[in-house]
Amino acid sequence: MPKKAREGTDTAGLLKYLYGPGKRDEHEDPRMVAAWDPYVDDPARSPDMTIADLALMLDAPVYALLGKKPPRHVYHVAVRNAPEDSVLTDEEWGKVAREMMHAAGIAKHGDDQGCRWVAIRHADDHIHIVATKARQDGRQPNLRQDIVKMHAAARRFETEFGLRRLTHGDKTARKWAKTGEQEKAARRGLAEPVRETLQRTVREAAAAATGDADFFARLSASGVRVKQRIAPDGNITGYSVALPGDRDSGQTPVWFPGARLAPDLSLPRVRERWQHPASVPAVAAAEMWREAERRVRAAADQLGAGGLHEGAGDVAALGDLIVVAAVSSPRLVREQMRQAAYEFERASRVPGDRALEGQARGLYRESARLISQSAAAVGRSDTVAALGFLLALVTAIEASQRWHQAQEHRAQAQASGRAGRLLREAVEVTAGASAAREHRSRPRRAAVRSAGARQAPHAAGDRPMAGVVQQSLPEHAQAVFADAAWPALRARLAAVERAGEDPVEVLAAVAARREMSSAASVAEVLTWRLDGWQRQRGAAAASGKSATAAGGSGRGGAARTTGAPAATRRPPGGEQRKGPKRAR
């Protein structure tokens, strides 16, 4: 992935930084891997070349320019691989550097009068290319569309070297926080940059709003500052948002227009959401999830059936539905739902026009409206009731992934896949929580032992968990043991036992909650369900403690105010750990 840095004027200063120890990352063994001339000495390897000498050689054509000199002549590009990619050799990185300079127009292949440049490597996963914008024949280079052409060259290297494959820019990517914004958030102790907070807040307001007034009211209610752009005729033509307390060096609020947050958060794109109003019947809170589930399942069968433009509108409405569902989802899976909404954001944007009256789009908008209206009235059984809706949402995302693949929208298909995995995790966590809520533990029976035989009790968490799986799920045991997720499942089972519950009984309960034959990883599915089980048990225990602290028993009974104190309960095996009696 090539990334063009800001152009500058200090060639020597940049080279000293690249060859130095670094400020943000440690520079290990800085060295030159390629240059405009293969016989240029490396300052890190040759005593005959210094960094100052190299800078003078690079700058020489700038001083010899026949016409006006560029105000910022230092050209700087960083080319980085993904963390999971294999480590390239210096020769491979040198090949990449030469191709990037050819694509950018800095130094075409076979042109010995091109600009001068060097490629420096001080880490395994990236290189820095430094060039000066002056050809050796006294002319300036043609750098039109340089970054676009370098990205095209990068895609070819991804195939050649077997690296993670990215996609050509289609102007649908989110606006990422800049380095300065990230550093500012770290200084202020914020969990994320302000830009990301505003992106999420505006998207949630837009997904649930029914008109301009409702949209701006929701933004104001969320706590962000809103500034409308009003034309001379009185119409609202745009808006900007700012986070309270976020100011620049001049103590002026930092405003972000909607279009700078994301391509689909400009005011015209936000208004598309209510161009065709969605009307839904009033339903009881208990039926809200089921009614939404019915609509989502019907929409999944219709997604993209009307062609490219209709499919683009369908996935946009599906993205809004996931955002609304994340805000209203059960607390136990809210984090997974928010992450799924974050990942699906790219999948909801498709290059080109959108049809706004498709059947699937209408059903998704109705579902979002239904959930937004009824979310405040959802009662205690929301985790159980939401399970069917989450399963329907998984089906809808899988349909969107197939549609994106058919249209060759690779970035959007990958985003759908990531969101689908997070939703499947939410489904299994919900299933585990439902099992924990409805499960009633059976009293344990003491094992019958022969006279004189004595069996040492297992300490909490010491039981062989392979035996637990074999006893609870004999038909899946071999597949579980061979699964990469088996260590995580074993740790969850040990945690269940440490909590005082029988892991055999718990594992059988969560496994019986839903079928597992279609799961790609049975161990991973069981791990997610045990997560839900533990979250539900933890929430129930916290609720019981709160009730007891308020004066109740935590079980609905009256508080005891008189009488002898209750006997102290010892942990299992406590009598065996009792020390010798104190002598009188």
XYZ file of C-alpha atoms in Angstrom:
584
model
C 0.000 0.000 0.000
C 1.773 3.203 -1.161
C 1.045 6.325 0.867
C 2.238 9.714 -0.305
C 3.513 11.989 2.463
C 3.447 15.761 2.514
C 6.059 17.300 0.220
C 8.883 19.270 1.815
C 12.072 21.259 1.287
C 14.660 19.545 3.542
C 16.147 16.516 1.800
C 18.965 16.106 4.321
C 16.593 16.324 7.297
C 14.348 13.598 5.912
C 17.298 11.306 5.195
C 18.682 11.817 8.703
C 15.328 10.788 10.163
C 15.064 7.680 7.963
C 18.610 6.594 8.794
C 18.197 7.546 12.465
C 16.611 5.730 15.439
C 13.069 6.940 14.668
C 10.448 8.712 16.777
C 7.298 6.579 16.597
C 8.739 3.205 15.517
C 12.207 1.836 16.129
C 14.370 1.937 13.012
C 16.306 -1.316 12.810
C 19.311 -1.602 10.493
C 18.474 1.334 8.140
C 19.850 0.631 4.658
C 19.391 1.552 1.020
C 17.678 -1.117 -1.094
C 17.516 0.765 -4.429
C 18.398 4.101 -6.040
C 18.234 5.950 -9.343
C 21.810 4.767 -9.998
C 22.774 1.233 -8.938
C 26.300 2.399 -8.167
C 25.336 5.000 -5.536
C 26.961 4.149 -2.194
C 24.828 3.579 0.888
C 25.729 5.910 3.810
C 24.976 3.059 6.194
C 27.421 0.701 4.448
C 30.158 2.847 2.882
C 32.644 5.136 4.688
C 32.957 7.153 1.463
C 29.345 8.393 1.548
C 27.599 10.479 4.219
C 23.949 11.433 4.537
C 24.840 15.029 3.697
C 26.641 13.882 0.547
C 23.639 11.813 -0.526
C 21.310 14.780 0.045
C 23.514 17.007 -2.122
C 23.494 14.448 -4.936
C 19.695 14.221 -4.794
C 19.270 17.995 -4.733
C 21.755 18.774 -7.510
C 19.174 18.656 -10.373
C 16.897 21.010 -8.411
C 19.565 23.690 -8.333
C 20.219 23.160 -12.054
C 16.604 23.633 -13.166
C 16.249 25.962 -16.144
C 12.957 27.500 -15.137
C 11.119 28.185 -11.881
C 12.035 25.836 -9.042
C 9.226 23.972 -7.197
C 8.528 25.494 -3.758
C 8.528 21.983 -2.197
C 10.862 19.725 -4.103
C 11.146 16.704 -1.754
C 8.889 13.823 -2.868
C 8.271 11.173 -0.171
C 6.314 7.908 -0.484
C 6.021 5.084 2.076
C 5.118 1.602 0.775
C 3.863 -0.781 3.459
C 2.661 -4.399 3.589
C -0.102 -5.792 5.787
C 1.003 -7.342 9.124
C 0.026 -10.844 7.970
C 2.061 -10.636 4.727
C 5.313 -12.509 4.268
C 8.563 -10.553 4.745
C 10.052 -9.431 1.413
C 13.770 -9.464 0.721
C 15.796 -6.326 0.003
C 15.905 -7.306 -3.681
C 12.102 -7.620 -3.799
C 11.647 -4.260 -2.086
C 14.112 -2.752 -4.569
C 11.987 -4.064 -7.421
C 8.899 -2.520 -5.808
C 10.655 0.850 -5.451
C 11.753 0.964 -9.096
C 8.250 0.099 -10.298
C 6.674 2.742 -8.051
C 8.983 5.450 -9.403
C 8.205 4.326 -12.961
C 4.438 4.409 -12.310
C 4.562 7.806 -10.591
C 6.514 9.427 -13.406
C 9.563 10.173 -11.254
C 11.908 7.925 -13.244
C 10.547 5.876 -16.144
C 12.249 2.594 -17.030
C 15.116 3.257 -19.430
C 15.059 7.019 -18.896
C 18.513 7.997 -17.671
C 17.444 11.648 -17.373
C 14.691 11.008 -14.819
C 14.523 12.352 -11.268
C 16.943 11.114 -8.646
C 15.579 8.942 -5.852
C 16.569 6.422 -3.146
C 14.622 3.709 -1.307
C 15.468 3.164 2.374
C 14.387 0.213 4.490
C 14.492 0.267 8.279
C 11.773 -2.310 9.100
C 10.529 -5.636 7.770
C 7.171 -4.434 6.471
C 7.847 -1.158 4.628
C 10.232 1.105 2.737
C 10.501 4.870 2.256
C 11.213 6.360 -1.171
C 12.728 9.851 -1.263
C 13.006 11.727 -4.588
C 13.578 15.285 -5.733
C 11.147 16.782 -8.256
C 13.637 17.819 -10.897
C 14.737 15.805 -13.903
C 18.417 15.645 -14.731
C 17.799 17.284 -18.128
C 16.595 20.487 -16.439
C 12.837 19.854 -16.705
C 10.195 19.067 -14.114
C 8.475 15.632 -14.063
C 4.843 14.989 -14.974
C 3.322 13.595 -11.769
C -0.329 13.657 -12.806
C -2.325 10.832 -11.142
C 0.880 9.579 -9.501
C -0.711 7.974 -6.438
C -3.427 6.306 -8.526
C -0.818 4.773 -10.830
C 1.273 3.585 -7.870
C -1.771 1.867 -6.385
C -2.313 0.053 -9.680
C 1.309 -1.136 -9.573
C 0.811 -2.277 -5.968
C -2.109 -4.499 -7.002
C 0.171 -6.300 -9.458
C 2.786 -6.941 -6.769
C 0.113 -8.351 -4.443
C -0.532 -11.074 -7.006
C 3.133 -11.641 -7.825
C 4.324 -11.943 -4.202
C 1.187 -13.582 -2.793
C 0.348 -10.683 -0.468
C -2.953 -9.553 0.975
C -5.001 -8.287 -1.946
C -6.584 -4.866 -1.609
C -8.833 -3.174 -4.116
C -8.753 -0.201 -6.443
C -10.130 2.982 -4.930
C -13.835 3.329 -5.710
C -14.414 6.414 -3.513
C -16.538 4.413 -1.042
C -13.997 4.051 1.772
C -14.555 5.816 5.078
C -12.545 8.909 5.980
C -9.837 7.707 8.345
C -8.554 9.777 11.250
C -5.283 11.519 10.476
C -2.129 11.026 12.510
C -2.549 14.395 14.214
C -6.120 13.510 15.209
C -4.978 10.215 16.703
C -2.198 11.891 18.676
C -4.612 14.568 19.891
C -7.039 11.896 21.138
C -4.193 10.152 22.994
C -3.153 13.412 24.671
C -6.739 14.079 25.795
C -7.228 10.526 27.035
C -10.013 9.770 24.544
C -10.781 6.185 23.559
C -10.878 7.103 19.853
C -10.258 10.115 17.606
C -13.017 12.718 17.476
C -13.642 12.019 13.791
C -14.624 8.400 14.537
C -16.916 9.420 17.399
C -18.689 11.892 15.133
C -18.936 9.355 12.302
C -20.743 6.887 14.537
C -23.004 9.516 16.141
C -24.097 11.036 12.827
C -24.671 7.617 11.254
C -26.879 6.494 14.143
C -28.939 9.685 13.891
C -29.280 9.405 10.106
C -30.274 5.722 10.206
C -33.137 6.332 12.649
C -34.341 9.779 11.485
C -37.512 10.386 9.476
C -36.799 13.916 8.215
C -34.543 16.959 8.451
C -36.004 18.168 11.746
C -35.785 14.717 13.323
C -32.197 14.266 12.092
C -30.927 17.540 13.552
C -32.891 16.981 16.757
C -31.268 13.571 17.218
C -27.825 15.071 16.622
C -28.422 17.756 19.236
C -29.787 15.216 21.700
C -26.657 13.076 21.278
C -24.512 15.876 22.703
C -22.631 17.029 19.584
C -22.606 20.590 18.341
C -24.473 21.158 15.054
C -24.098 24.000 12.578
C -26.438 24.216 9.586
C -25.494 25.811 6.260
C -28.475 27.854 5.063
C -28.832 29.265 1.536
C -30.175 32.788 0.835
C -33.582 31.292 0.031
C -33.758 29.740 3.508
C -33.132 26.129 2.506
C -30.649 24.020 4.449
C -27.883 22.959 2.053
C -25.444 21.285 4.436
C -24.310 20.819 8.011
C -21.224 20.459 10.166
C -20.736 18.826 13.560
C -18.190 19.285 16.331
C -17.529 17.556 19.622
C -17.779 19.831 22.673
C -14.295 20.661 23.925
C -12.553 19.779 20.655
C -10.667 22.914 19.636
C -7.650 23.780 17.537
C -4.560 25.724 18.614
C -6.503 28.980 18.261
C -9.256 27.715 20.607
C -11.703 27.527 17.693
C -14.104 24.530 17.555
C -13.063 21.893 15.010
C -16.017 21.426 12.653
C -16.456 18.402 10.381
C -18.852 18.647 7.407
C -20.874 15.481 6.877
C -19.137 14.721 3.569
C -15.766 14.759 5.353
C -16.949 12.085 7.770
C -18.093 9.554 5.147
C -19.318 9.624 1.524
C -22.889 8.779 2.527
C -23.153 11.333 5.371
C -23.407 14.447 3.215
C -26.818 16.082 3.589
C -28.107 15.008 0.125
C -27.133 11.391 0.851
C -28.620 11.545 4.353
C -31.899 12.836 2.903
C -32.125 9.820 0.596
C -33.041 7.762 3.648
C -36.446 9.390 4.075
C -37.172 10.234 0.457
C -39.634 7.319 0.510
C -41.104 7.294 4.067
C -41.476 3.916 5.757
C -44.769 3.341 7.553
C -45.069 0.430 9.974
C -47.994 -0.715 12.120
C -47.855 -0.311 15.865
C -46.915 -3.616 17.493
C -46.493 -4.711 21.075
C -42.978 -4.514 22.455
C -42.857 -8.285 22.874
C -43.602 -8.742 19.142
C -41.142 -6.125 17.894
C -38.220 -8.479 17.209
C -40.450 -11.122 15.605
C -42.112 -8.605 13.287
C -38.710 -7.215 12.285
C -37.419 -10.763 11.740
C -40.280 -11.509 9.329
C -39.516 -8.432 7.233
C -35.754 -9.055 7.171
C -36.184 -12.641 5.986
C -38.511 -11.509 3.225
C -36.066 -8.786 2.176
C -33.107 -11.195 2.061
C -34.879 -13.146 -0.694
C -35.441 -9.931 -2.702
C -32.022 -8.267 -2.249
C -30.653 -7.153 -5.604
C -33.386 -8.884 -7.576
C -34.077 -5.705 -9.542
C -30.534 -5.181 -10.830
C -27.429 -3.199 -9.932
C -29.044 0.115 -8.978
C -31.757 -1.536 -6.891
C -29.212 -3.744 -5.133
C -27.142 -0.661 -4.266
C -30.172 0.862 -2.564
C -30.938 -2.415 -0.793
C -27.497 -2.786 0.825
C -27.542 0.894 1.863
C -30.808 0.328 3.737
C -29.444 -2.907 5.232
C -26.477 -0.947 6.600
C -28.849 1.494 8.332
C -30.831 -1.401 9.786
C -27.688 -2.919 11.341
C -26.803 0.477 12.847
C -30.259 0.830 14.419
C -30.207 -2.782 15.619
C -26.786 -2.234 17.225
C -28.135 0.683 19.266
C -31.209 -1.306 20.388
C -29.649 -4.769 20.721
C -29.449 -6.675 24.024
C -26.639 -5.429 26.222
C -24.865 -8.796 26.217
C -24.157 -8.596 22.462
C -24.158 -4.836 21.914
C -20.407 -4.658 21.381
C -20.457 -7.349 18.672
C -23.389 -5.605 16.995
C -21.632 -2.246 16.969
C -18.526 -3.832 15.504
C -20.674 -5.540 12.848
C -22.255 -2.180 11.954
C -18.772 -0.658 11.728
C -17.530 -3.421 9.413
C -20.647 -3.420 7.202
C -20.371 0.331 6.625
C -18.169 -0.182 3.529
C -20.512 -2.892 2.229
C -23.449 -0.478 2.412
C -21.777 1.895 -0.076
C -21.566 0.928 -3.739
C -20.029 3.089 -6.481
C -22.621 4.517 -8.851
C -26.301 5.360 -8.592
C -28.842 3.827 -6.223
C -32.522 3.018 -6.672
C -34.495 4.168 -3.641
C -37.775 2.311 -4.129
C -36.748 -1.370 -4.217
C -38.816 -3.926 -2.335
C -35.957 -5.132 -0.143
C -34.956 -1.539 0.641
C -38.490 -0.789 1.778
C -38.593 -3.832 4.059
C -35.236 -2.939 5.614
C -36.353 0.645 6.216
C -39.590 -0.596 7.790
C -37.624 -2.921 10.070
C -35.284 -0.114 11.132
C -38.251 2.161 11.822
C -40.013 -0.567 13.783
C -37.005 -1.228 15.999
C -36.331 2.469 16.499
C -39.935 3.079 17.619
C -40.240 0.061 19.922
C -36.741 -0.227 21.388
C -37.554 1.770 24.514
C -40.360 -0.634 25.434
C -38.369 -3.882 25.145
C -38.548 -5.808 28.396
C -36.551 -8.443 30.225
C -36.970 -11.139 27.557
C -35.194 -9.139 24.846
C -32.208 -11.519 24.653
C -34.417 -14.510 23.862
C -36.726 -12.584 21.527
C -33.824 -11.029 19.595
C -32.242 -14.381 18.704
C -34.517 -15.012 15.712
C -33.969 -11.478 14.441
C -30.186 -11.872 14.647
C -30.406 -15.125 12.677
C -32.448 -13.324 10.015
C -29.857 -10.550 9.929
C -27.106 -13.123 9.320
C -29.120 -14.418 6.361
C -29.465 -10.874 5.001
C -25.733 -10.191 5.265
C -24.912 -13.465 3.532
C -27.280 -12.439 0.719
C -25.521 -9.089 0.447
C -22.129 -10.812 0.277
C -23.303 -13.021 -2.586
C -24.671 -9.988 -4.413
C -21.412 -8.046 -3.995
C -19.414 -11.029 -5.244
C -21.651 -11.274 -8.313
C -21.058 -7.569 -9.020
C -17.288 -7.995 -8.395
C -17.335 -5.495 -5.516
C -14.422 -7.135 -3.737
C -13.971 -4.598 -0.907
C -17.698 -4.636 -0.160
C -17.870 -8.446 -0.257
C -14.989 -8.672 2.213
C -16.683 -6.151 4.504
C -19.892 -8.224 4.380
C -17.901 -11.312 5.350
C -16.349 -9.590 8.371
C -19.711 -8.247 9.506
C -21.320 -11.663 9.038
C -18.742 -13.321 11.276
C -19.380 -10.789 14.041
C -23.121 -11.307 13.734
C -22.712 -15.084 13.911
C -20.750 -14.567 17.115
C -23.577 -12.392 18.460
C -26.076 -15.135 17.576
C -24.111 -17.789 19.460
C -23.505 -15.529 22.463
C -27.247 -14.855 22.557
C -27.969 -18.583 22.352
C -25.617 -19.262 25.262
C -27.193 -16.480 27.339
C -30.676 -17.864 26.616
C -29.562 -21.312 27.713
C -28.159 -19.881 30.960
C -31.365 -17.978 31.669
C -33.625 -21.004 31.212
C -31.324 -23.661 32.669
C -32.009 -25.119 36.101
C -29.036 -26.961 37.561
C -29.714 -30.440 38.823
C -28.450 -31.339 42.301
C -25.283 -33.358 42.139
C -25.402 -36.879 43.466
C -22.554 -38.251 45.485
C -20.763 -41.049 43.708
C -21.063 -44.496 45.279
C -17.625 -45.743 46.257
C -16.573 -49.144 47.487
C -15.618 -49.458 51.126
C -12.160 -48.158 51.823
C -11.818 -46.539 48.398
C -11.093 -42.875 48.407
C -11.037 -40.503 45.422
C -9.166 -37.219 45.606
C -11.443 -34.322 44.624
C -10.541 -32.189 41.636
C -9.449 -28.659 42.414
C -11.474 -26.022 40.598
C -10.360 -25.935 36.966
C -8.126 -29.017 37.229
C -10.503 -31.523 35.673
C -9.336 -32.831 32.276
C -11.577 -30.876 29.903
C -11.101 -33.391 27.096
C -13.112 -35.808 29.219
C -15.813 -33.165 29.657
C -16.197 -32.857 25.883
C -16.207 -36.627 25.384
C -18.882 -37.040 28.022
C -21.104 -34.178 26.816
C -20.610 -34.337 23.025
C -19.149 -37.698 22.013
C -20.202 -37.211 18.373
C -18.228 -33.943 18.068
C -15.269 -34.727 20.320
C -12.691 -35.615 17.669
C -13.526 -32.577 15.530
C -13.306 -30.304 18.579
C -9.885 -31.628 19.637
C -8.480 -31.088 16.135
C -9.883 -27.534 15.927
C -7.640 -24.497 16.310
C -10.239 -23.036 18.712
C -9.958 -25.967 21.152
C -7.558 -24.149 23.571
C -10.013 -21.253 23.868
C -12.909 -23.665 24.497
C -10.862 -25.515 27.125
C -10.178 -22.220 28.921
C -13.912 -21.370 28.938
C -14.798 -24.777 30.375
C -12.216 -24.340 33.120
C -13.711 -20.927 33.931
C -17.178 -22.486 34.170
C -15.884 -25.028 36.678
C -14.102 -22.354 38.701
C -17.442 -20.535 38.918
C -18.864 -23.558 40.752
C -20.881 -25.105 37.907
C -20.624 -28.545 36.338
C -18.885 -28.093 32.943
C -20.408 -31.330 31.625
C -23.914 -30.104 32.344
C -23.242 -26.585 31.046
C -21.607 -27.770 27.808
C -24.506 -30.124 27.103
C -26.996 -27.303 27.748
C -25.403 -24.796 25.349
C -24.805 -27.474 22.702
C -28.484 -28.439 22.740
C -29.573 -24.846 22.233
C -29.074 -24.810 18.449
C -27.802 -27.210 15.809
C -24.058 -27.265 15.131
C -23.796 -29.511 12.086
C -23.552 -26.488 9.740
C -20.842 -24.757 11.770
C -17.430 -24.342 10.153
C -15.845 -24.604 13.618
C -17.792 -26.422 16.341
C -15.208 -25.458 18.972
C -15.529 -21.773 18.094
C -19.335 -21.922 18.217
C -19.226 -23.574 21.643
C -16.724 -20.975 22.860
C -19.075 -18.167 21.846
C -22.031 -19.858 23.535
C -20.061 -20.304 26.748
C -19.190 -16.599 26.582
C -22.914 -15.850 26.499
C -23.518 -18.280 29.359
C -20.902 -16.601 31.540
C -22.123 -13.088 30.697
C -25.687 -14.017 31.605
C -24.619 -15.693 34.850
C -22.464 -12.679 35.694
C -25.334 -10.276 35.005
C -27.695 -12.376 37.123
C -25.194 -12.516 39.982
C -24.690 -8.747 39.845
C -28.452 -8.247 39.894
C -28.761 -10.530 42.921
C -26.046 -8.636 44.787
C -27.763 -5.342 44.027
C -31.055 -6.640 45.370
C -29.381 -7.922 48.542
C -27.587 -4.628 49.095
C -30.915 -2.813 48.783
C -32.338 -4.817 51.667
C -33.729 -7.863 49.906
C -32.618 -11.455 49.670
C -31.932 -11.259 45.941
C -34.525 -14.015 45.383
C -37.679 -12.026 45.857
C -38.047 -12.839 49.566
C -38.275 -10.402 52.437
C -35.148 -9.149 54.101
C -34.217 -10.777 57.424
C -33.972 -8.182 60.185
C -34.028 -10.273 63.361
C -32.930 -13.647 64.594
C -29.622 -15.460 64.803
C -27.068 -14.882 62.076
C -26.931 -17.411 59.303
C -24.270 -20.074 59.408
C -21.202 -19.272 57.384
C -20.924 -21.404 54.222
C -17.575 -23.049 53.656
C -16.290 -23.701 50.166
C -16.273 -27.362 49.046
C -13.437 -29.172 50.765
C -13.026 -26.389 53.339
C -13.156 -28.811 56.247
C -10.134 -30.636 54.851
C -8.096 -27.411 54.872
C -8.947 -26.597 58.515
C -5.809 -26.158 60.630
C -5.064 -27.650 64.097
C -7.038 -26.439 67.106
C -5.421 -23.689 69.132
C -4.145 -24.886 72.523
C -5.823 -23.355 75.577
